[in-house]
PDB file of C-alpha atoms and ligand atoms in Angstrom:
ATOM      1  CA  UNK O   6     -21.384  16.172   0.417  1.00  0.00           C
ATOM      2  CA  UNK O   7     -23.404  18.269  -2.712  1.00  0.00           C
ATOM      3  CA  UNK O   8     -25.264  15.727  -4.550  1.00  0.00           C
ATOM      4  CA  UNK O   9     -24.251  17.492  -7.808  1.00  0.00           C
ATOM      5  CA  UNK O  10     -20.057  17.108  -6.317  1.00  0.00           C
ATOM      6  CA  UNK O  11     -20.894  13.629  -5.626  1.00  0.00           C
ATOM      7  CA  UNK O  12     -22.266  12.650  -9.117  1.00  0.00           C
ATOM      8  CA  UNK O  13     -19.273  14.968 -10.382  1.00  0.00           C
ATOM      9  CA  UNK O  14     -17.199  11.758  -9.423  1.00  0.00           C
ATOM     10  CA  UNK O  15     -18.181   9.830 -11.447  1.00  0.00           C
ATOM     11  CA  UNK O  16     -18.093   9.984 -15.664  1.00  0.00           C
ATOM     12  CA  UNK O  17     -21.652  11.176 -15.598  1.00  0.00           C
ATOM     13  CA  UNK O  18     -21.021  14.495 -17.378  1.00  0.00           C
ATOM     14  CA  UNK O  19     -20.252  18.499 -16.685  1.00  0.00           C
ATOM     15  CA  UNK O  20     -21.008  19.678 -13.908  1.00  0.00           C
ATOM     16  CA  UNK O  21     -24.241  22.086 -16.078  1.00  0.00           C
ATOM     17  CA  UNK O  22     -24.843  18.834 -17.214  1.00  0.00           C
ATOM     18  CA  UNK O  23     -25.615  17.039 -13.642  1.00  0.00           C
ATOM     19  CA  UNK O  24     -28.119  19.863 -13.121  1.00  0.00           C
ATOM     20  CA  UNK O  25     -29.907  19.131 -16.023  1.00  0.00           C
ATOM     21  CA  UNK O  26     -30.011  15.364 -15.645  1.00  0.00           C
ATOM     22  CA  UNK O  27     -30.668  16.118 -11.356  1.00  0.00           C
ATOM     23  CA  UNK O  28     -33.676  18.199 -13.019  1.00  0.00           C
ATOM     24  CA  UNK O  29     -34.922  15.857 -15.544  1.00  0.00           C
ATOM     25  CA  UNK O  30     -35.336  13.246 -12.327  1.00  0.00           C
ATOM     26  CA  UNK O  31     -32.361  10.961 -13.297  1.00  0.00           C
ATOM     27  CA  UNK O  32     -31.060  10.579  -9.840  1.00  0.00           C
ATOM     28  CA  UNK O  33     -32.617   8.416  -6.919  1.00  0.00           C
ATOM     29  CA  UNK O  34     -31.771   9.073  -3.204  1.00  0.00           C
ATOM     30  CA  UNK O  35     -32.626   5.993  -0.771  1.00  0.00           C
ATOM     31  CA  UNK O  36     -35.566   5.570  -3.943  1.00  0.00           C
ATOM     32  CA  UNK O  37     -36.122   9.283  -3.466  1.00  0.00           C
ATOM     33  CA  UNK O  38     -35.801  11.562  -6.880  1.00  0.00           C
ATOM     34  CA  UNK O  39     -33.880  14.359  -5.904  1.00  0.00           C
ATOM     35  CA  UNK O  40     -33.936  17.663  -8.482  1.00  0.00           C
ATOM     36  CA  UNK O  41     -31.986  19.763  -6.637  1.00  0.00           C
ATOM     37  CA  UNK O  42     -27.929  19.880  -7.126  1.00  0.00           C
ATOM     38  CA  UNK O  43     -27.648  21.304  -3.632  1.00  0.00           C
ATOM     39  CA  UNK O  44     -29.163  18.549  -1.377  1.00  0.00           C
ATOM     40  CA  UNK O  45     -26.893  17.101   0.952  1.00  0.00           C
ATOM     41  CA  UNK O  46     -26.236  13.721   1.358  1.00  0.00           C
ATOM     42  CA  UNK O  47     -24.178  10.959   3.527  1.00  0.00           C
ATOM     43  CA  UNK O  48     -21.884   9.469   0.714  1.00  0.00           C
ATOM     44  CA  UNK O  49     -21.348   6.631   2.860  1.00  0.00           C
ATOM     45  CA  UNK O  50     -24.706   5.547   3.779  1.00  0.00           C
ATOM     46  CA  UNK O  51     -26.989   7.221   1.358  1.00  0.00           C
ATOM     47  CA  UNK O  52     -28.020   5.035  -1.796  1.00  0.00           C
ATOM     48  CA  UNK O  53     -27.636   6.905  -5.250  1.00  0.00           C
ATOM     49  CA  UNK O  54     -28.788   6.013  -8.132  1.00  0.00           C
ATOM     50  CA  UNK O  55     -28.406   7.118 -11.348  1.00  0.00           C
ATOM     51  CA  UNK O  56     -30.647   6.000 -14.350  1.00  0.00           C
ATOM     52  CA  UNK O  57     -31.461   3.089 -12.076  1.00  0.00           C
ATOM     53  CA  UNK O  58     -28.004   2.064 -11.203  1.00  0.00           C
ATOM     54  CA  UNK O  59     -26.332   2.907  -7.510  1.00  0.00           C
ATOM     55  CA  UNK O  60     -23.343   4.388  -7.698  1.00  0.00           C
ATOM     56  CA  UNK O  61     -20.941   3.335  -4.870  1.00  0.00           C
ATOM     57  CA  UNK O  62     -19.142   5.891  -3.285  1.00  0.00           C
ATOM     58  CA  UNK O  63     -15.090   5.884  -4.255  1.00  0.00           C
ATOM     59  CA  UNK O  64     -12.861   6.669  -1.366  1.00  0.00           C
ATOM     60  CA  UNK O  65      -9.904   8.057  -3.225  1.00  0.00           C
ATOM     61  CA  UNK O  66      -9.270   9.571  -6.971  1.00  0.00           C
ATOM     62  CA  UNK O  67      -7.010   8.207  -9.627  1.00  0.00           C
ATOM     63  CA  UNK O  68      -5.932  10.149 -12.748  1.00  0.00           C
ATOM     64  CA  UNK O  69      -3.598   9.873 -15.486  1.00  0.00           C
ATOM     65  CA  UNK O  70      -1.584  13.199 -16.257  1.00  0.00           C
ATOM     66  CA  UNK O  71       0.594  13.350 -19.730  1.00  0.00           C
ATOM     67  CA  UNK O  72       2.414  15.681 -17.697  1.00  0.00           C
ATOM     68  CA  UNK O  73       3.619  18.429 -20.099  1.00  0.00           C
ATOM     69  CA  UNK O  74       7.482  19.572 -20.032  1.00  0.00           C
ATOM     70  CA  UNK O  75       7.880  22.998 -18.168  1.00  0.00           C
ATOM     71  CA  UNK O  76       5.535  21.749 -15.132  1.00  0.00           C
ATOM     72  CA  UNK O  77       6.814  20.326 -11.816  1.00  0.00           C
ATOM     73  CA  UNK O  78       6.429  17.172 -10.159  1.00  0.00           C
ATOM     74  CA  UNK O  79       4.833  18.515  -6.970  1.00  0.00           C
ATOM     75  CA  UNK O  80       1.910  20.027  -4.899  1.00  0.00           C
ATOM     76  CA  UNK O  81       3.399  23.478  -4.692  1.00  0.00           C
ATOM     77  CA  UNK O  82       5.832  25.817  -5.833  1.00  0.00           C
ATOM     78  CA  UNK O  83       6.376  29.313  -5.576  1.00  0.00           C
ATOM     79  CA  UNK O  84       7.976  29.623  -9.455  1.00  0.00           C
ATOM     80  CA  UNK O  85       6.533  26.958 -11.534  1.00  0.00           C
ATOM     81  CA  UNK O  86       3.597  25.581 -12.642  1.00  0.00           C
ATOM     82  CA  UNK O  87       2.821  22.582 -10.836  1.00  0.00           C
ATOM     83  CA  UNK O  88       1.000  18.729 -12.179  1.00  0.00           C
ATOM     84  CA  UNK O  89      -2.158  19.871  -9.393  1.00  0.00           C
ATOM     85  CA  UNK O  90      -2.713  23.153 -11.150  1.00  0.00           C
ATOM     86  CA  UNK O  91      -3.485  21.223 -13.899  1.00  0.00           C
ATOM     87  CA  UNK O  92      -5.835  18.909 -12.549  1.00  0.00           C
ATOM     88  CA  UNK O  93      -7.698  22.153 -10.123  1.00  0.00           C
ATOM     89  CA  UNK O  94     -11.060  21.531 -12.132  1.00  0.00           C
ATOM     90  CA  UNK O  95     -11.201  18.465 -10.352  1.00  0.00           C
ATOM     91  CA  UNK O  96     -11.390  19.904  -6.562  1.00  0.00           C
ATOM     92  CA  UNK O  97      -9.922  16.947  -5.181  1.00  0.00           C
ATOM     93  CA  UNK O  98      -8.083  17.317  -1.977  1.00  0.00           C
ATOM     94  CA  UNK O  99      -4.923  15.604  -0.759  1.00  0.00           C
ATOM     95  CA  UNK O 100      -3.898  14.382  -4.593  1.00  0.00           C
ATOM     96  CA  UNK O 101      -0.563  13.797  -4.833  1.00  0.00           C
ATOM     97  CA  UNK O 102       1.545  12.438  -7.902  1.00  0.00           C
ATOM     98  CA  UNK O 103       3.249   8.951  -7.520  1.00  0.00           C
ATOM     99  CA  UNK O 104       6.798   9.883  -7.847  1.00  0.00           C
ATOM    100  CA  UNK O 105       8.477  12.829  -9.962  1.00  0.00           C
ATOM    101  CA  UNK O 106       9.525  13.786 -13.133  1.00  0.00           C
ATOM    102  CA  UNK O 107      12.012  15.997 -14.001  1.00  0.00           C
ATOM    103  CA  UNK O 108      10.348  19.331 -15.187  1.00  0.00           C
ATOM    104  CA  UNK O 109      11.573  18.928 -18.819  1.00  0.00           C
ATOM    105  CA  UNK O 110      10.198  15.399 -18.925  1.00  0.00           C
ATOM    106  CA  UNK O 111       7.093  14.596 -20.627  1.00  0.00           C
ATOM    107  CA  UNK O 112       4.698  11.713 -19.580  1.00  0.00           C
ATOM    108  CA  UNK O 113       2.633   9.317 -17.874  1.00  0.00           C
ATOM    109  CA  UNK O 114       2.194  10.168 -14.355  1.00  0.00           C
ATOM    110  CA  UNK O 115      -0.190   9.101 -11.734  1.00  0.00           C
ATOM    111  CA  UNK O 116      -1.835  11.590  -9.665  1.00  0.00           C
ATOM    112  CA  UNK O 117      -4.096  10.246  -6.475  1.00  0.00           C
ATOM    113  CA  UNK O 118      -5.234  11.082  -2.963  1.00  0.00           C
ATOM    114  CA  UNK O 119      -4.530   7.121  -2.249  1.00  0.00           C
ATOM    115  CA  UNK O 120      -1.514   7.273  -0.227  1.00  0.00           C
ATOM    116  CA  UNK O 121      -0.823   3.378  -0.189  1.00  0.00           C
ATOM    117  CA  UNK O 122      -0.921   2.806  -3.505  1.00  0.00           C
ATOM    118  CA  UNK O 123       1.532   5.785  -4.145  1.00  0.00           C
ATOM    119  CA  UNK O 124       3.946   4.009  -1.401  1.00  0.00           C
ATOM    120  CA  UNK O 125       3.240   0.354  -3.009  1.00  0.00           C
ATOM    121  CA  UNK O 126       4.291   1.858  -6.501  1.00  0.00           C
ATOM    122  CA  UNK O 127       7.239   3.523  -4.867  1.00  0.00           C
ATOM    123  CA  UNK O 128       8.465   1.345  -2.755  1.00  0.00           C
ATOM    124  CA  UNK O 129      11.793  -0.283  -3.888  1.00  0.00           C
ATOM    125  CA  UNK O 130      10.876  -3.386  -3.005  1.00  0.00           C
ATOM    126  CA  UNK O 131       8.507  -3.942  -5.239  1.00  0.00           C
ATOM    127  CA  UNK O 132      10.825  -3.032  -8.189  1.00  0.00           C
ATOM    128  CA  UNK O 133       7.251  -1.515 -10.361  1.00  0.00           C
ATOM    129  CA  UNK O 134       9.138  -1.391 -14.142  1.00  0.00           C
ATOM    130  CA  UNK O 135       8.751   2.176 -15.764  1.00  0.00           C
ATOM    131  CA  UNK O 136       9.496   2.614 -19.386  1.00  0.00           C
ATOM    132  CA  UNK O 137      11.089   6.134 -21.139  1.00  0.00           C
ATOM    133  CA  UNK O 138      11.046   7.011 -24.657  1.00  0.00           C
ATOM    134  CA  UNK O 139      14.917   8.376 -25.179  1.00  0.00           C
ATOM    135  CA  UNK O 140      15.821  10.790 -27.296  1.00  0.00           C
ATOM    136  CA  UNK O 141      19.550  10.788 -27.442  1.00  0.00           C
ATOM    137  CA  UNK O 142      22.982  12.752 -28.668  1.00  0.00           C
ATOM    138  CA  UNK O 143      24.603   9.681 -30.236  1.00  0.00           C
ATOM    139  CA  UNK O 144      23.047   6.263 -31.103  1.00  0.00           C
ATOM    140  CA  UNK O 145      24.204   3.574 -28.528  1.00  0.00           C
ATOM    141  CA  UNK O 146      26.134   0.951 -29.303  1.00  0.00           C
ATOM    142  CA  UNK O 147      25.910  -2.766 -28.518  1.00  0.00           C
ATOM    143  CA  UNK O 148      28.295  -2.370 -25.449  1.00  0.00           C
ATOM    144  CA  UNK O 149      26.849   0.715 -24.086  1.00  0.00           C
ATOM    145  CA  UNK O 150      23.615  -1.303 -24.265  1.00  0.00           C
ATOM    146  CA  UNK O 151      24.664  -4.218 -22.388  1.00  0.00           C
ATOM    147  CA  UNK O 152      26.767  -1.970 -20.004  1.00  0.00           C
ATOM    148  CA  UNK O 153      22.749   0.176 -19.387  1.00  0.00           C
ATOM    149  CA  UNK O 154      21.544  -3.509 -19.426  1.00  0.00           C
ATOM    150  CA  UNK O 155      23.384  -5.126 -16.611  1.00  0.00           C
ATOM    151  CA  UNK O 156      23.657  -1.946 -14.386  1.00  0.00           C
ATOM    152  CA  UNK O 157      26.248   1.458 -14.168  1.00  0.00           C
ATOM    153  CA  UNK O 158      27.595   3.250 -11.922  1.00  0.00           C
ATOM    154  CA  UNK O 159      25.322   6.841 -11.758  1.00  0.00           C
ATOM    155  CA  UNK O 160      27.482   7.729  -8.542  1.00  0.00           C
ATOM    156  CA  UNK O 161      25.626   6.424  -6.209  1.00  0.00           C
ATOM    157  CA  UNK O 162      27.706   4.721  -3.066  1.00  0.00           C
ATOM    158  CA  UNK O 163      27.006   1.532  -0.585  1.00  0.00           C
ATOM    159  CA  UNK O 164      28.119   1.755   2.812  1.00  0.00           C
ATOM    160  CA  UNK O 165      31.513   0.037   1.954  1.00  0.00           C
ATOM    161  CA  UNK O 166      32.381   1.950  -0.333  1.00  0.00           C
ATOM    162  CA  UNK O 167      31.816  -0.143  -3.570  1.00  0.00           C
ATOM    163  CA  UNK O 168      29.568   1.539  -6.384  1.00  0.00           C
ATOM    164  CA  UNK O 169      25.996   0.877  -6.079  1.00  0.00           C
ATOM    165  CA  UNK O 170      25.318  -0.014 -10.166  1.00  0.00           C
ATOM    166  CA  UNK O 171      21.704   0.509 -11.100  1.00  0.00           C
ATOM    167  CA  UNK O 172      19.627  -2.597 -11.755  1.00  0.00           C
ATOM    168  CA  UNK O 173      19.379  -4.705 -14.640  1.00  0.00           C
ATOM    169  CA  UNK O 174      17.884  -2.566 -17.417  1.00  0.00           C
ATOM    170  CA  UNK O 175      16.154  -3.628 -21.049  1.00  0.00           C
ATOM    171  CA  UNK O 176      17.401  -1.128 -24.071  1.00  0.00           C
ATOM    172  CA  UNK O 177      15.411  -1.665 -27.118  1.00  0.00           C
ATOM    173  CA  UNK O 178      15.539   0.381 -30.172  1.00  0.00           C
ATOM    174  CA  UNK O 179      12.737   2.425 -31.238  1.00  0.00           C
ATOM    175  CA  UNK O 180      13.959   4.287 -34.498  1.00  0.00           C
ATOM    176  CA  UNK O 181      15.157   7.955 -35.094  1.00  0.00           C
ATOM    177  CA  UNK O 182      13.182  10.995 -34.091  1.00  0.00           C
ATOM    178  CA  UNK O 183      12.360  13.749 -36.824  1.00  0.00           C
ATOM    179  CA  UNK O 184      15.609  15.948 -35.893  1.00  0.00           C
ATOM    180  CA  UNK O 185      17.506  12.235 -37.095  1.00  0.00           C
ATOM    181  CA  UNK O 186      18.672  11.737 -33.117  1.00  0.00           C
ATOM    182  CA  UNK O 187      18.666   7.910 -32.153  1.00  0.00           C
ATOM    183  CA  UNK O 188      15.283   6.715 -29.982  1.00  0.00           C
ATOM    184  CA  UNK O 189      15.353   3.944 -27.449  1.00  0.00           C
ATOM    185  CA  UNK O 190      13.013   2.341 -25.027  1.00  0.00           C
ATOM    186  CA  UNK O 191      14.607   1.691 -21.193  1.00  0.00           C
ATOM    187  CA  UNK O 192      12.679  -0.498 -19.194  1.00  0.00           C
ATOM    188  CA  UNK O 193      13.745   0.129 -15.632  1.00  0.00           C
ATOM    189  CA  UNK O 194      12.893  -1.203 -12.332  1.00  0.00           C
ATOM    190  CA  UNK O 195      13.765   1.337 -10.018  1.00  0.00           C
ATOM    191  CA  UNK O 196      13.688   5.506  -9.503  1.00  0.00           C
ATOM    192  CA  UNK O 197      16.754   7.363  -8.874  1.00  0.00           C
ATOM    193  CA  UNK O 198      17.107  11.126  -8.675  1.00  0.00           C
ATOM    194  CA  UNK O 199      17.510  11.826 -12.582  1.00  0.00           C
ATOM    195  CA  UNK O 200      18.236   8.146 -13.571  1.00  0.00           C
ATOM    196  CA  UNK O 201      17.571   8.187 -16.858  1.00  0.00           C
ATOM    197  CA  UNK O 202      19.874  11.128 -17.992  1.00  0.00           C
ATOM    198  CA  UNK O 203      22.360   9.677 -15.457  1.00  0.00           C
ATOM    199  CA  UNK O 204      22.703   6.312 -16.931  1.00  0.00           C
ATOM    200  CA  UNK O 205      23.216   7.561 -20.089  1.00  0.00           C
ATOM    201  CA  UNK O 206      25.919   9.552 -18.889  1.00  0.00           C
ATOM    202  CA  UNK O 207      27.635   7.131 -17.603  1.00  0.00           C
ATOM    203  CA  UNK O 208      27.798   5.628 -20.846  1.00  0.00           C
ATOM    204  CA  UNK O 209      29.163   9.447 -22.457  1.00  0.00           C
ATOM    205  CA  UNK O 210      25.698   9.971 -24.570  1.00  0.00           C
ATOM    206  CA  UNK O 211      22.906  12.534 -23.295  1.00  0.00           C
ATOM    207  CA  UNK O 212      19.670  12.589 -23.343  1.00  0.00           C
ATOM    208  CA  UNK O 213      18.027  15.484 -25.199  1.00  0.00           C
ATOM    209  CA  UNK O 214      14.380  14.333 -24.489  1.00  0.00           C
ATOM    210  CA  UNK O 215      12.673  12.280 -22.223  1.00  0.00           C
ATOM    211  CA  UNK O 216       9.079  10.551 -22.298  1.00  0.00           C
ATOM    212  CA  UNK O 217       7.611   8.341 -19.727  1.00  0.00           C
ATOM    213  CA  UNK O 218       5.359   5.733 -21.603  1.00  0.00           C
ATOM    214  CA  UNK O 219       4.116   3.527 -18.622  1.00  0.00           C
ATOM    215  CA  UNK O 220       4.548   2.619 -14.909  1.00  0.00           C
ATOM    216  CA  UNK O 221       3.963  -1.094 -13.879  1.00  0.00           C
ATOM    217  CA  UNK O 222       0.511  -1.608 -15.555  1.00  0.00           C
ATOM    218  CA  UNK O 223      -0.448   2.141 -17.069  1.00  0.00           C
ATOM    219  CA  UNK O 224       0.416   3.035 -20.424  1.00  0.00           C
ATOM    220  CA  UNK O 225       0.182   6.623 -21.434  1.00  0.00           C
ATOM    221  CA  UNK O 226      -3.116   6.762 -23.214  1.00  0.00           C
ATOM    222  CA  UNK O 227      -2.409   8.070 -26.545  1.00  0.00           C
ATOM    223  CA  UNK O 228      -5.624  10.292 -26.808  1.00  0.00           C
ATOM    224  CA  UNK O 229      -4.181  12.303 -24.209  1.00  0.00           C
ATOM    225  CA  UNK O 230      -2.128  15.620 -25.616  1.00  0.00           C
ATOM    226  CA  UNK O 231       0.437  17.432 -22.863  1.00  0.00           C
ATOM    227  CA  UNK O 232      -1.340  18.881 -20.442  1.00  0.00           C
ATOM    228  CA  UNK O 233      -4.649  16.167 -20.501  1.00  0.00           C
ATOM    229  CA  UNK O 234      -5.652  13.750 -17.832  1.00  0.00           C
ATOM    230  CA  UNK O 235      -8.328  11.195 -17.354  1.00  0.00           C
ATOM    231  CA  UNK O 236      -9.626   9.248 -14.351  1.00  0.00           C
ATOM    232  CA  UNK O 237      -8.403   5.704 -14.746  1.00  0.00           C
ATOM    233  CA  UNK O 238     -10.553   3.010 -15.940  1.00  0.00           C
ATOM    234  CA  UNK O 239     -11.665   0.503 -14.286  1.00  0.00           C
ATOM    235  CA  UNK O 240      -9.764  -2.236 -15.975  1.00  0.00           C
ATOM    236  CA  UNK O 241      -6.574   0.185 -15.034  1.00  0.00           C
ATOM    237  CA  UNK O 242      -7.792  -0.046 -11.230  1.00  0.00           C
ATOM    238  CA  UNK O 243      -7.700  -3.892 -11.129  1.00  0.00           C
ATOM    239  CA  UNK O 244      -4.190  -4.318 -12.712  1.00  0.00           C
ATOM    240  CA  UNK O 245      -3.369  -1.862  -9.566  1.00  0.00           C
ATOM    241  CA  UNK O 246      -5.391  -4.393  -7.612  1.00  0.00           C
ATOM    242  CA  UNK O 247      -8.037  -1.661  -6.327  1.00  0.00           C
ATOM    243  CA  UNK O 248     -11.535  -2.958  -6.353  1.00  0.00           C
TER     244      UNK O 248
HETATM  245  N1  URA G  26      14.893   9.731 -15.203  1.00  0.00           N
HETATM  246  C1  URA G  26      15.297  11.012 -15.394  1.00  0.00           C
HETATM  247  O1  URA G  26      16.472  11.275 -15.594  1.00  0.00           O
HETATM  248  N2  URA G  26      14.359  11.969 -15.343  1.00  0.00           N
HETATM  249  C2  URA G  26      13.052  11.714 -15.148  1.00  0.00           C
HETATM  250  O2  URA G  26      12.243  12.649 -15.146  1.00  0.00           O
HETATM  251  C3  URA G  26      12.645  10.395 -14.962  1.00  0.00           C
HETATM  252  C4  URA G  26      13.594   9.421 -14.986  1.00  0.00           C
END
């Protein structure tokens, strides 16, 4: 790999910026300066150091999108823009997002070339809680609460027959947006095609806009605008239990 791609990694700086601090003799190859952007080296067995410190290679890339509304949850599509283009800057291969939103939802989504974390957030065993900002038609009342709260019917099916309700749900209120339509939080612990909207049919409102504020342990960062990412932190990576 390109010395300058490899420090590019990491939250060094721009990429014009690497070349400057490559030519000032900031970076350290097995004790080496290097100057040059372009020198190759073995990412796994090559020491780097930058100002002094090595910098351990990172298998796999984690970002957080606040995926914009009018962009789709995927790696291609022949119509739509989709949550890669966004991150193309980045010239990471094999990033995928970890699950879908619907493409007028707004949010936190996870984007990452680390396959087994995207299948150990997914998984339904595991039950991750995800929490929407919910813009609705009609404020809820206490029943249709406790109705979202203990589980619904969303037309899904068991084998036998019998309804398969969602999941125990947690409503809370969270005010009245600026067009006066009612605003609740819904923690849920699972990811059905649509869910969120479908619950809340199921209960005769609608939802006129949805948000996702956070997935098991990340929380939108609110310096993000639509359309901005970040790599996570590295606080972020241990509550995912990555090292
Ligand atoms: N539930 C929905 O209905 N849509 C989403 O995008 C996410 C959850």
């Amino acid at each position: 790999m390109r010395l300058d791609k490899f420090l590019g990694t990491y939250d060094i700086g721009t990429r014009k910026q690497i070349k400057e601090y490559l030519k000032n003799g900031r970076c350290t190859v097995n004790g080496e300066v290097i100057t040059k952007p372009d020198v190759h080296i073995n990412e796994n067995s090559d020491k780097v150091a930058f100002d002094g410190i090595v910098l351990e290679y990172s298998k796999f890339h984690y970002f957080m999108l606040y995926k914009p509304a009018g962009v789709v949850s995927a790696t291609t599509d022949g119509n739509n823009t989709t949550v890669l283009d966004l991150l193309a800057d980045e010239n990471v291969k094999g990033l995928s997002p970890a699950g879908r939103l619907d493409i007028d939802t707004e949010g936190l989504l996870l984007l990452t070339d680390d396959g087994g974390l995207i299948h150990r957030l997914l998984s339904p065993k595991k039950h991750v809680n995800k929490v929407y900002e919910v813009h609705l038609r009609e404020v809820l009342s206490e029943s249709d609460s406790k109705k979202l709260e203990t589980g619904v019917n969303i037309g899904n099916y068991k084998d036998d027959g019998s309804p398969d309700l969602t999941l125990p749900s947690k409503v809370s209120d969270a005010g009245i947006d600026e067009d006066g339509h009612p605003v609740v939080h819904l923690t849920i612990h699972e990811g059905r095609f649509h869910q969120v909207k479908r619950m809340m049919e199921a209960v005769g409102n609608e939802v006129l806009f949805l948000k996702r504020l956070s997935m098991g342990p990340l929380h939108l960062d609110d310096n993000l605008h639509p359309g901005e990412y970040r790599k996570l932190t590295d606080e972020e990576l241990k509550a995912l239990d990555i090292e």
